[in-house]
PDB file of C-alpha atoms in Angstrom:
ATOM      1  CA  MET A  76     -14.852 -22.813 -32.970  1.00  0.00           C
ATOM      2  CA  GLN A  77     -16.486 -19.868 -34.970  1.00  0.00           C
ATOM      3  CA  ASN A  78     -20.059 -18.918 -35.508  1.00  0.00           C
ATOM      4  CA  THR A  79     -21.211 -20.076 -38.879  1.00  0.00           C
ATOM      5  CA  GLY A  80     -25.011 -19.697 -38.426  1.00  0.00           C
ATOM      6  CA  GLY A  81     -25.281 -16.400 -40.181  1.00  0.00           C
ATOM      7  CA  GLY A  82     -26.924 -13.278 -38.699  1.00  0.00           C
ATOM      8  CA  ASP A  83     -25.605 -10.943 -35.809  1.00  0.00           C
ATOM      9  CA  VAL A  84     -23.530 -12.232 -33.201  1.00  0.00           C
ATOM     10  CA  ARG A  85     -23.343 -10.670 -29.886  1.00  0.00           C
ATOM     11  CA  ARG A  86     -20.180 -11.020 -27.791  1.00  0.00           C
ATOM     12  CA  ILE A  87     -20.183 -10.634 -24.154  1.00  0.00           C
ATOM     13  CA  PHE A  88     -16.703 -10.337 -22.470  1.00  0.00           C
ATOM     14  CA  VAL A  89     -16.498 -11.763 -18.939  1.00  0.00           C
ATOM     15  CA  LYS A  90     -13.684 -10.928 -16.347  1.00  0.00           C
ATOM     16  CA  VAL A  91     -12.915 -13.763 -14.222  1.00  0.00           C
ATOM     17  CA  PHE A  92     -11.612 -13.364 -10.680  1.00  0.00           C
ATOM     18  CA  GLY A  93     -10.179 -16.281  -8.830  1.00  0.00           C
ATOM     19  CA  PHE A  94     -10.791 -20.123  -9.537  1.00  0.00           C
ATOM     20  CA  SER A  95      -8.413 -23.029  -9.648  1.00  0.00           C
ATOM     21  CA  ASP A  96      -6.597 -24.097 -12.678  1.00  0.00           C
ATOM     22  CA  VAL A  97      -9.052 -26.915 -13.409  1.00  0.00           C
ATOM     23  CA  GLU A  98     -12.223 -24.709 -13.043  1.00  0.00           C
ATOM     24  CA  ARG A  99     -10.705 -21.897 -15.343  1.00  0.00           C
ATOM     25  CA  HIS A 100      -9.880 -24.810 -18.065  1.00  0.00           C
ATOM     26  CA  ALA A 101     -13.540 -26.074 -17.867  1.00  0.00           C
ATOM     27  CA  LEU A 102     -14.631 -22.331 -18.189  1.00  0.00           C
ATOM     28  CA  ASN A 103     -12.586 -21.569 -21.089  1.00  0.00           C
ATOM     29  CA  THR A 104     -13.932 -24.825 -22.894  1.00  0.00           C
ATOM     30  CA  VAL A 105     -17.431 -23.445 -22.256  1.00  0.00           C
ATOM     31  CA  PHE A 106     -16.354 -20.077 -23.764  1.00  0.00           C
ATOM     32  CA  ARG A 107     -14.869 -21.848 -26.721  1.00  0.00           C
ATOM     33  CA  LEU A 108     -18.053 -23.767 -27.297  1.00  0.00           C
ATOM     34  CA  SER A 109     -20.097 -20.892 -27.113  1.00  0.00           C
ATOM     35  CA  GLU A 110     -18.491 -19.481 -30.637  1.00  0.00           C
ATOM     36  CA  SER A 111     -21.215 -21.373 -32.401  1.00  0.00           C
ATOM     37  CA  ARG A 112     -23.995 -19.452 -30.853  1.00  0.00           C
ATOM     38  CA  PRO A 113     -25.805 -16.049 -31.417  1.00  0.00           C
ATOM     39  CA  VAL A 114     -24.579 -14.993 -28.088  1.00  0.00           C
ATOM     40  CA  VAL A 115     -20.943 -15.680 -27.478  1.00  0.00           C
ATOM     41  CA  TYR A 116     -19.200 -15.566 -24.077  1.00  0.00           C
ATOM     42  CA  ALA A 117     -15.428 -14.847 -24.022  1.00  0.00           C
ATOM     43  CA  HIS A 118     -12.719 -14.306 -21.586  1.00  0.00           C
ATOM     44  CA  TRP A 119     -11.934 -10.639 -21.087  1.00  0.00           C
ATOM     45  CA  ASN A 120      -8.213  -9.353 -21.077  1.00  0.00           C
ATOM     46  CA  GLU A 121      -6.373  -5.965 -21.652  1.00  0.00           C
ATOM     47  CA  ASP A 122      -6.321  -6.650 -25.403  1.00  0.00           C
ATOM     48  CA  ALA A 123      -9.933  -7.516 -25.715  1.00  0.00           C
ATOM     49  CA  PRO A 124     -11.611  -5.190 -28.314  1.00  0.00           C
ATOM     50  CA  GLU A 125     -14.430  -4.338 -26.094  1.00  0.00           C
ATOM     51  CA  LYS A 126     -14.963  -3.495 -22.374  1.00  0.00           C
ATOM     52  CA  ALA A 127     -16.130  -6.429 -20.103  1.00  0.00           C
ATOM     53  CA  GLN A 128     -19.693  -6.758 -19.091  1.00  0.00           C
ATOM     54  CA  VAL A 129     -19.632  -9.485 -16.581  1.00  0.00           C
ATOM     55  CA  ALA A 130     -17.488 -10.206 -13.540  1.00  0.00           C
ATOM     56  CA  LEU A 131     -17.425 -13.817 -12.642  1.00  0.00           C
ATOM     57  CA  VAL A 132     -16.053 -13.940  -9.012  1.00  0.00           C
ATOM     58  CA  ASP A 133     -14.684 -16.764  -7.025  1.00  0.00           C
ATOM     59  CA  GLY A 134     -16.279 -15.803  -3.452  1.00  0.00           C
ATOM     60  CA  ASP A 135     -13.688 -18.161  -1.816  1.00  0.00           C
ATOM     61  CA  SER A 136     -10.756 -16.172  -3.114  1.00  0.00           C
ATOM     62  CA  TRP A 137      -9.599 -13.513  -0.958  1.00  0.00           C
ATOM     63  CA  GLU A 138      -7.613 -11.897  -3.718  1.00  0.00           C
ATOM     64  CA  ALA A 139     -10.592 -11.988  -6.066  1.00  0.00           C
ATOM     65  CA  THR A 140     -12.994 -10.180  -3.632  1.00  0.00           C
ATOM     66  CA  ILE A 141     -10.289  -7.481  -2.925  1.00  0.00           C
ATOM     67  CA  GLU A 142     -10.192  -6.982  -6.953  1.00  0.00           C
ATOM     68  CA  LEU A 143     -13.778  -6.700  -6.983  1.00  0.00           C
ATOM     69  CA  ALA A 144     -13.581  -3.660  -4.787  1.00  0.00           C
ATOM     70  CA  ASN A 145     -12.067  -1.908  -7.694  1.00  0.00           C
ATOM     71  CA  PRO A 146     -14.657   1.000  -8.518  1.00  0.00           C
ATOM     72  CA  GLY A 147     -13.717   0.278 -12.264  1.00  0.00           C
ATOM     73  CA  ASN A 148     -15.804  -3.056 -11.886  1.00  0.00           C
ATOM     74  CA  ASP A 149     -18.798  -1.453 -10.417  1.00  0.00           C
ATOM     75  CA  LYS A 150     -20.873  -1.526 -13.653  1.00  0.00           C
ATOM     76  CA  LEU A 151     -20.220  -5.012 -14.393  1.00  0.00           C
ATOM     77  CA  THR A 152     -23.014  -7.731 -13.827  1.00  0.00           C
ATOM     78  CA  LEU A 153     -21.699  -9.657 -10.973  1.00  0.00           C
ATOM     79  CA  ILE A 154     -21.820 -13.506 -10.988  1.00  0.00           C
ATOM     80  CA  TRP A 155     -20.929 -14.896  -7.615  1.00  0.00           C
ATOM     81  CA  VAL A 156     -19.532 -18.338  -6.858  1.00  0.00           C
ATOM     82  CA  GLY A 157     -19.344 -19.465  -3.222  1.00  0.00           C
ATOM     83  CA  GLU A 158     -20.597 -18.272   0.291  1.00  0.00           C
ATOM     84  CA  ARG A 159     -21.353 -14.823   1.343  1.00  0.00           C
ATOM     85  CA  PRO A 160     -22.184 -13.313  -1.790  1.00  0.00           C
ATOM     86  CA  ALA A 161     -21.999  -9.557  -2.391  1.00  0.00           C
ATOM     87  CA  SER A 162     -25.281  -7.758  -2.264  1.00  0.00           C
ATOM     88  CA  ASN A 163     -25.276  -6.559  -5.684  1.00  0.00           C
ATOM     89  CA  ALA A 164     -24.774 -10.122  -7.249  1.00  0.00           C
ATOM     90  CA  ALA A 165     -27.036 -10.721 -10.075  1.00  0.00           C
ATOM     91  CA  LEU A 166     -26.420 -14.459  -9.730  1.00  0.00           C
ATOM     92  CA  VAL A 167     -25.253 -16.739  -7.004  1.00  0.00           C
ATOM     93  CA  PHE A 168     -23.802 -20.276  -7.423  1.00  0.00           C
ATOM     94  CA  GLU A 169     -22.602 -22.734  -4.955  1.00  0.00           C
ATOM     95  CA  ARG A 170     -19.895 -25.208  -5.204  1.00  0.00           C
ATOM     96  CA  PRO A 171     -19.539 -28.028  -6.763  1.00  0.00           C
ATOM     97  CA  LEU A 172     -19.521 -25.869  -9.921  1.00  0.00           C
ATOM     98  CA  GLN A 173     -22.225 -26.593 -12.481  1.00  0.00           C
ATOM     99  CA  TRP A 174     -21.151 -24.745 -15.576  1.00  0.00           C
ATOM    100  CA  VAL A 175     -24.394 -25.403 -17.449  1.00  0.00           C
ATOM    101  CA  ALA A 176     -26.417 -23.707 -14.659  1.00  0.00           C
ATOM    102  CA  ILE A 177     -23.924 -20.590 -14.884  1.00  0.00           C
ATOM    103  CA  LEU A 178     -24.198 -20.604 -18.690  1.00  0.00           C
ATOM    104  CA  GLU A 179     -27.975 -20.789 -18.411  1.00  0.00           C
ATOM    105  CA  GLY A 180     -27.965 -17.938 -15.942  1.00  0.00           C
ATOM    106  CA  LEU A 181     -25.853 -15.776 -18.315  1.00  0.00           C
ATOM    107  CA  ASP A 182     -28.260 -16.681 -21.091  1.00  0.00           C
ATOM    108  CA  GLY A 183     -31.185 -15.361 -18.969  1.00  0.00           C
ATOM    109  CA  ILE A 184     -29.654 -12.104 -18.774  1.00  0.00           C
ATOM    110  CA  TYR A 185     -28.024 -11.475 -22.301  1.00  0.00           C
ATOM    111  CA  ALA A 186     -29.474 -14.145 -24.539  1.00  0.00           C
ATOM    112  CA  PRO A 187     -32.316 -13.365 -26.773  1.00  0.00           C
ATOM    113  CA  ALA A 188     -35.008 -16.235 -27.273  1.00  0.00           C
ATOM    114  CA  ALA A 189     -33.396 -17.287 -30.488  1.00  0.00           C
ATOM    115  CA  ALA A 190     -30.254 -18.027 -28.600  1.00  0.00           C
ATOM    116  CA  LEU A 191     -31.830 -20.103 -26.126  1.00  0.00           C
ATOM    117  CA  ASP A 192     -33.467 -22.206 -28.693  1.00  0.00           C
ATOM    118  CA  PHE A 193     -30.390 -22.400 -30.736  1.00  0.00           C
ATOM    119  CA  ASP A 194     -30.353 -25.528 -33.125  1.00  0.00           C
ATOM    120  CA  VAL A 195     -28.246 -26.751 -35.805  1.00  0.00           C
ATOM    121  CA  SER A 196     -30.031 -26.535 -39.109  1.00  0.00           C
ATOM    122  CA  ALA A 197     -30.995 -29.835 -40.487  1.00  0.00           C
ATOM    123  CA  PRO A 198     -29.049 -30.948 -43.325  1.00  0.00           C
ATOM    124  CA  VAL A 199     -30.306 -31.910 -46.808  1.00  0.00           C
ATOM    125  CA  LEU A 200     -29.916 -35.583 -46.953  1.00  0.00           C
ATOM    126  CA  ARG A 201     -29.961 -35.861 -50.778  1.00  0.00           C
ATOM    127  CA  ASP A 202     -26.652 -33.533 -51.080  1.00  0.00           C
ATOM    128  CA  LEU A 203     -24.636 -36.541 -51.104  1.00  0.00           C
ATOM    129  CA  ASP A 204     -21.049 -37.165 -52.253  1.00  0.00           C
ATOM    130  CA  PHE A 205     -20.792 -41.139 -52.640  1.00  0.00           C
ATOM    131  CA  ASP A 206     -22.540 -43.646 -54.497  1.00  0.00           C
ATOM    132  CA  LEU A 207     -25.830 -44.672 -52.605  1.00  0.00           C
ATOM    133  CA  ASP A 208     -29.245 -45.509 -53.767  1.00  0.00           C
ATOM    134  CA  LEU A 209     -31.111 -42.646 -51.988  1.00  0.00           C
ATOM    135  CA  ASP A 210     -34.581 -43.974 -53.187  1.00  0.00           C
ATOM    136  CA  ALA A 211     -34.157 -46.472 -50.348  1.00  0.00           C
ATOM    137  CA  ILE A 212     -33.370 -43.573 -47.899  1.00  0.00           C
ATOM    138  CA  PRO A 213     -36.170 -41.029 -47.313  1.00  0.00           C
ATOM    139  CA  ASP A 214     -35.109 -37.491 -46.500  1.00  0.00           C
ATOM    140  CA  GLY A 215     -34.605 -37.275 -42.573  1.00  0.00           C
ATOM    141  CA  HIS A 216     -33.906 -40.983 -42.490  1.00  0.00           C
ATOM    142  CA  GLY A 217     -37.841 -41.455 -41.711  1.00  0.00           C
ATOM    143  CA  SER A 218     -39.015 -44.952 -41.796  1.00  0.00           C
ATOM    144  CA  ASP A 219     -42.062 -46.816 -40.941  1.00  0.00           C
ATOM    145  CA  ALA A 220     -40.111 -50.144 -40.290  1.00  0.00           C
ATOM    146  CA  ASP A 221     -40.034 -51.628 -36.757  1.00  0.00           C
ATOM    147  CA  THR A 222     -37.289 -49.523 -35.218  1.00  0.00           C
ATOM    148  CA  THR A 223     -36.828 -52.044 -32.353  1.00  0.00           C
ATOM    149  CA  THR A 224     -35.946 -55.005 -34.675  1.00  0.00           C
ATOM    150  CA  GLU A 225     -32.653 -56.566 -33.743  1.00  0.00           C
ATOM    151  CA  PRO A 226     -30.077 -55.736 -36.550  1.00  0.00           C
ATOM    152  CA  ALA A 227     -28.336 -58.416 -38.298  1.00  0.00           C
ATOM    153  CA  GLN A 228     -25.083 -59.422 -36.753  1.00  0.00           C
ATOM    154  CA  LEU A 229     -21.946 -59.452 -38.669  1.00  0.00           C
ATOM    155  CA  GLU A 230     -19.653 -62.304 -38.889  1.00  0.00           C
ATOM    156  CA  GLU A 231     -16.352 -62.051 -36.983  1.00  0.00           C
ATOM    157  CA  ALA A 232     -13.748 -60.268 -38.791  1.00  0.00           C
ATOM    158  CA  ALA A 233     -10.341 -61.814 -39.318  1.00  0.00           C
ATOM    159  CA  PRO A 234      -8.050 -61.185 -36.479  1.00  0.00           C
ATOM    160  CA  GLU A 235      -5.915 -58.579 -38.156  1.00  0.00           C
ATOM    161  CA  GLN A 236      -9.074 -56.507 -38.997  1.00  0.00           C
ATOM    162  CA  LEU A 237     -10.490 -56.598 -35.357  1.00  0.00           C
ATOM    163  CA  GLY A 238      -9.117 -53.044 -34.710  1.00  0.00           C
ATOM    164  CA  GLU A 239     -10.890 -51.709 -37.655  1.00  0.00           C
ATOM    165  CA  ARG A 240     -14.578 -52.007 -36.191  1.00  0.00           C
ATOM    166  CA  VAL A 241     -17.127 -49.455 -35.733  1.00  0.00           C
ATOM    167  CA  LEU A 242     -20.012 -49.559 -33.444  1.00  0.00           C
ATOM    168  CA  VAL A 243     -23.274 -47.747 -34.498  1.00  0.00           C
ATOM    169  CA  LEU A 244     -26.003 -47.259 -32.027  1.00  0.00           C
ATOM    170  CA  GLU A 245     -28.943 -46.124 -34.046  1.00  0.00           C
ATOM    171  CA  ALA A 246     -32.563 -47.449 -33.840  1.00  0.00           C
ATOM    172  CA  ASP A 247     -33.654 -46.194 -37.363  1.00  0.00           C
ATOM    173  CA  PRO A 248     -32.612 -49.132 -39.864  1.00  0.00           C
ATOM    174  CA  ASP A 249     -32.480 -46.562 -42.884  1.00  0.00           C
ATOM    175  CA  ALA A 250     -30.098 -44.432 -40.816  1.00  0.00           C
ATOM    176  CA  ARG A 251     -27.952 -47.576 -39.986  1.00  0.00           C
ATOM    177  CA  LEU A 252     -28.014 -48.210 -43.893  1.00  0.00           C
ATOM    178  CA  TYR A 253     -26.995 -44.707 -44.560  1.00  0.00           C
ATOM    179  CA  LEU A 254     -23.905 -44.828 -41.946  1.00  0.00           C
ATOM    180  CA  ARG A 255     -22.872 -48.193 -43.214  1.00  0.00           C
ATOM    181  CA  ALA A 256     -22.582 -47.016 -46.729  1.00  0.00           C
ATOM    182  CA  LYS A 257     -20.606 -43.753 -45.700  1.00  0.00           C
ATOM    183  CA  LEU A 258     -18.293 -45.706 -43.435  1.00  0.00           C
ATOM    184  CA  ALA A 259     -17.506 -48.351 -46.217  1.00  0.00           C
ATOM    185  CA  ASN A 260     -16.246 -45.260 -48.344  1.00  0.00           C
ATOM    186  CA  ALA A 261     -13.779 -44.743 -45.720  1.00  0.00           C
ATOM    187  CA  GLY A 262     -12.714 -48.318 -45.588  1.00  0.00           C
ATOM    188  CA  LEU A 263     -14.622 -49.103 -42.510  1.00  0.00           C
ATOM    189  CA  LEU A 264     -16.268 -52.283 -43.548  1.00  0.00           C
ATOM    190  CA  PHE A 265     -16.766 -54.055 -40.235  1.00  0.00           C
ATOM    191  CA  VAL A 266     -19.721 -52.358 -38.475  1.00  0.00           C
ATOM    192  CA  ASP A 267     -21.641 -53.642 -35.422  1.00  0.00           C
ATOM    193  CA  GLU A 268     -25.046 -52.275 -35.129  1.00  0.00           C
ATOM    194  CA  ALA A 269     -26.939 -51.788 -31.802  1.00  0.00           C
ATOM    195  CA  VAL A 270     -30.480 -50.552 -31.372  1.00  0.00           C
ATOM    196  CA  THR A 271     -30.415 -50.266 -27.687  1.00  0.00           C
ATOM    197  CA  GLY A 272     -27.906 -49.003 -25.105  1.00  0.00           C
ATOM    198  CA  ALA A 273     -27.650 -52.543 -23.607  1.00  0.00           C
ATOM    199  CA  GLN A 274     -26.680 -53.993 -26.853  1.00  0.00           C
ATOM    200  CA  ALA A 275     -24.106 -51.456 -27.214  1.00  0.00           C
ATOM    201  CA  LEU A 276     -22.570 -51.813 -23.950  1.00  0.00           C
ATOM    202  CA  ALA A 277     -22.537 -55.672 -24.925  1.00  0.00           C
ATOM    203  CA  PHE A 278     -20.453 -54.877 -27.970  1.00  0.00           C
ATOM    204  CA  LEU A 279     -18.130 -52.524 -26.140  1.00  0.00           C
ATOM    205  CA  ALA A 280     -17.398 -55.352 -23.671  1.00  0.00           C
ATOM    206  CA  THR A 281     -16.285 -57.872 -26.328  1.00  0.00           C
ATOM    207  CA  HIS A 282     -14.776 -55.724 -29.045  1.00  0.00           C
ATOM    208  CA  SER A 283     -12.235 -52.884 -29.713  1.00  0.00           C
ATOM    209  CA  TYR A 284     -13.443 -50.110 -32.137  1.00  0.00           C
ATOM    210  CA  VAL A 285     -11.763 -47.160 -33.904  1.00  0.00           C
ATOM    211  CA  LEU A 286     -15.125 -45.397 -33.884  1.00  0.00           C
ATOM    212  CA  ALA A 287     -18.526 -45.480 -32.032  1.00  0.00           C
ATOM    213  CA  LEU A 288     -21.359 -43.444 -33.318  1.00  0.00           C
ATOM    214  CA  ILE A 289     -23.870 -43.030 -30.587  1.00  0.00           C
ATOM    215  CA  ASP A 290     -27.493 -41.644 -30.650  1.00  0.00           C
ATOM    216  CA  VAL A 291     -27.926 -40.292 -27.176  1.00  0.00           C
ATOM    217  CA  GLY A 292     -31.622 -40.569 -27.778  1.00  0.00           C
ATOM    218  CA  VAL A 293     -31.506 -44.293 -26.867  1.00  0.00           C
ATOM    219  CA  ALA A 294     -34.728 -45.257 -25.153  1.00  0.00           C
ATOM    220  CA  ASP A 295     -33.484 -47.825 -22.580  1.00  0.00           C
ATOM    221  CA  MET A 296     -30.797 -45.840 -20.616  1.00  0.00           C
ATOM    222  CA  ASP A 297     -29.376 -42.489 -20.111  1.00  0.00           C
ATOM    223  CA  GLY A 298     -27.633 -41.658 -23.382  1.00  0.00           C
ATOM    224  CA  TRP A 299     -24.975 -39.394 -21.910  1.00  0.00           C
ATOM    225  CA  GLN A 300     -23.899 -41.908 -19.261  1.00  0.00           C
ATOM    226  CA  LEU A 301     -23.497 -44.545 -22.324  1.00  0.00           C
ATOM    227  CA  VAL A 302     -21.255 -41.944 -24.022  1.00  0.00           C
ATOM    228  CA  GLY A 303     -19.121 -41.610 -20.919  1.00  0.00           C
ATOM    229  CA  LYS A 304     -18.850 -45.286 -20.626  1.00  0.00           C
ATOM    230  CA  ALA A 305     -17.884 -45.618 -24.302  1.00  0.00           C
ATOM    231  CA  SER A 306     -15.299 -42.909 -23.954  1.00  0.00           C
ATOM    232  CA  GLY A 307     -13.764 -44.610 -21.126  1.00  0.00           C
ATOM    233  CA  LYS A 308     -13.474 -47.875 -22.941  1.00  0.00           C
ATOM    234  CA  LEU A 309     -12.351 -46.431 -26.168  1.00  0.00           C
ATOM    235  CA  GLU A 310      -9.817 -44.004 -24.638  1.00  0.00           C
ATOM    236  CA  GLY A 311      -6.595 -44.303 -26.498  1.00  0.00           C
ATOM    237  CA  THR A 312      -7.971 -46.633 -29.128  1.00  0.00           C
ATOM    238  CA  GLY A 313     -10.841 -45.020 -30.693  1.00  0.00           C
ATOM    239  CA  HIS A 314     -13.170 -42.137 -30.927  1.00  0.00           C
ATOM    240  CA  VAL A 315     -16.732 -41.531 -29.730  1.00  0.00           C
ATOM    241  CA  VAL A 316     -19.209 -39.336 -31.807  1.00  0.00           C
ATOM    242  CA  VAL A 317     -22.527 -38.208 -30.511  1.00  0.00           C
ATOM    243  CA  MET A 318     -25.570 -38.038 -32.711  1.00  0.00           C
ATOM    244  CA  ARG A 319     -28.915 -36.329 -31.945  1.00  0.00           C
ATOM    245  CA  GLU A 320     -31.903 -35.151 -34.010  1.00  0.00           C
ATOM    246  CA  LYS A 321     -31.811 -31.670 -32.420  1.00  0.00           C
ATOM    247  CA  LEU A 322     -28.342 -30.680 -31.246  1.00  0.00           C
ATOM    248  CA  TRP A 323     -28.377 -27.933 -28.804  1.00  0.00           C
ATOM    249  CA  PHE A 324     -25.379 -25.735 -27.556  1.00  0.00           C
ATOM    250  CA  LEU A 325     -25.740 -27.625 -24.176  1.00  0.00           C
ATOM    251  CA  ASP A 326     -25.323 -30.974 -25.899  1.00  0.00           C
ATOM    252  CA  LYS A 327     -21.902 -30.109 -27.369  1.00  0.00           C
ATOM    253  CA  TRP A 328     -20.743 -29.045 -23.925  1.00  0.00           C
ATOM    254  CA  ARG A 329     -21.980 -32.303 -22.605  1.00  0.00           C
ATOM    255  CA  ALA A 330     -20.465 -34.284 -25.427  1.00  0.00           C
ATOM    256  CA  HIS A 331     -17.097 -32.731 -24.864  1.00  0.00           C
ATOM    257  CA  PHE A 332     -16.907 -33.477 -21.181  1.00  0.00           C
ATOM    258  CA  ALA A 333     -18.251 -36.894 -21.746  1.00  0.00           C
ATOM    259  CA  GLY A 334     -14.978 -37.561 -23.859  1.00  0.00           C
ATOM    260  CA  ALA A 335     -16.664 -37.551 -27.413  1.00  0.00           C
ATOM    261  CA  LYS A 336     -14.823 -36.502 -30.365  1.00  0.00           C
ATOM    262  CA  ALA A 337     -17.730 -34.483 -31.765  1.00  0.00           C
ATOM    263  CA  ALA A 338     -21.463 -34.116 -31.765  1.00  0.00           C
ATOM    264  CA  LEU A 339     -23.229 -34.233 -34.941  1.00  0.00           C
ATOM    265  CA  VAL A 340     -26.933 -33.394 -35.791  1.00  0.00           C
ATOM    266  CA  LYS A 341     -28.997 -36.077 -37.396  1.00  0.00           C
ATOM    267  CA  PRO A 342     -29.424 -36.802 -40.219  1.00  0.00           C
ATOM    268  CA  LEU A 343     -25.787 -36.563 -40.574  1.00  0.00           C
ATOM    269  CA  HIS A 344     -24.699 -34.137 -43.158  1.00  0.00           C
ATOM    270  CA  PRO A 345     -22.422 -36.274 -45.614  1.00  0.00           C
ATOM    271  CA  ARG A 346     -19.728 -33.290 -45.579  1.00  0.00           C
ATOM    272  CA  GLU A 347     -19.720 -33.006 -41.775  1.00  0.00           C
ATOM    273  CA  LEU A 348     -19.265 -36.932 -41.533  1.00  0.00           C
ATOM    274  CA  LYS A 349     -16.617 -36.777 -44.402  1.00  0.00           C
ATOM    275  CA  ARG A 350     -14.462 -34.102 -42.367  1.00  0.00           C
ATOM    276  CA  LEU A 351     -14.817 -36.142 -39.196  1.00  0.00           C
ATOM    277  CA  LEU A 352     -13.557 -39.385 -40.791  1.00  0.00           C
ATOM    278  CA  ALA A 353     -10.847 -37.434 -42.310  1.00  0.00           C
ATOM    279  CA  ASP A 354      -9.945 -35.865 -38.910  1.00  0.00           C
ATOM    280  CA  ILE A 355      -9.568 -39.367 -37.490  1.00  0.00           C
ATOM    281  CA  GLY A 356      -7.428 -40.451 -40.274  1.00  0.00           C
ATOM    282  CA  ARG A 357     -10.088 -42.127 -42.485  1.00  0.00           C
ATOM    283  CA  PRO A 358     -10.254 -40.314 -45.753  1.00  0.00           C
ATOM    284  CA  VAL A 359     -13.264 -41.117 -47.735  1.00  0.00           C
ATOM    285  CA  ARG A 360     -12.866 -42.399 -51.361  1.00  0.00           C
ATOM    286  CA  GLN A 361     -13.685 -39.689 -53.988  1.00  0.00           C
ATOM    287  CA  HIS A 362     -16.289 -40.498 -56.834  1.00  0.00           C
TER     288      HIS A 362
END
């Protein structure tokens, strides 16, 4: 994942000492996700173009603490995980590891205020590449309609089409209309619409889906727990995509570890959605 937000990008290289294979895998994933931010964290090795600035040390690893005694590491900012921290540790964390907390700690040292407030630029809804009456959909999908209204239920699909359903959890009726039109261009005509997490769970319990688009700002439950449940239900048969009006870097991290295919900012940019649908094997018709 590359930084595409423009402007200067600051890259901080981190020496990692110790940790299990599972912990290192999680850390490498966090590093990769940071590629979209103004401050990027990267694993240091001998081929790195710059010197390391941070040492992330597993205090429970005897080999790691011996390596830390190397004078060549004295100038590194020390992040300690485990008991009996070194006296010069800038940050200390206990197990079980909370990678979000470690990332926030690094941000507190290295990230400017702009990085902490990282947001994805709101796309322009009118930059569309399919046939849709945009006069019915205001910019930003804003609407004065009652967003708690129960959406109309679709008739049951034919048996051979039951595996081609999409679940959309979105309270805004205009946004649901937009998504339904876009999905139709990808040949996904059978869409179940939910406006609450409870409704979404009921759909998940009774249908199979190739795709679930979930707004984690759902009001009646923890949206991230819902994403985890949906990912578990669709594992091997479909994909879960997170939606949110403001998509922060940590949201991408949470989405990944909740099993989501992607995290997209609302209102969904047509080209982003087009790429996503193509990635899951649903090319959008050209007009």
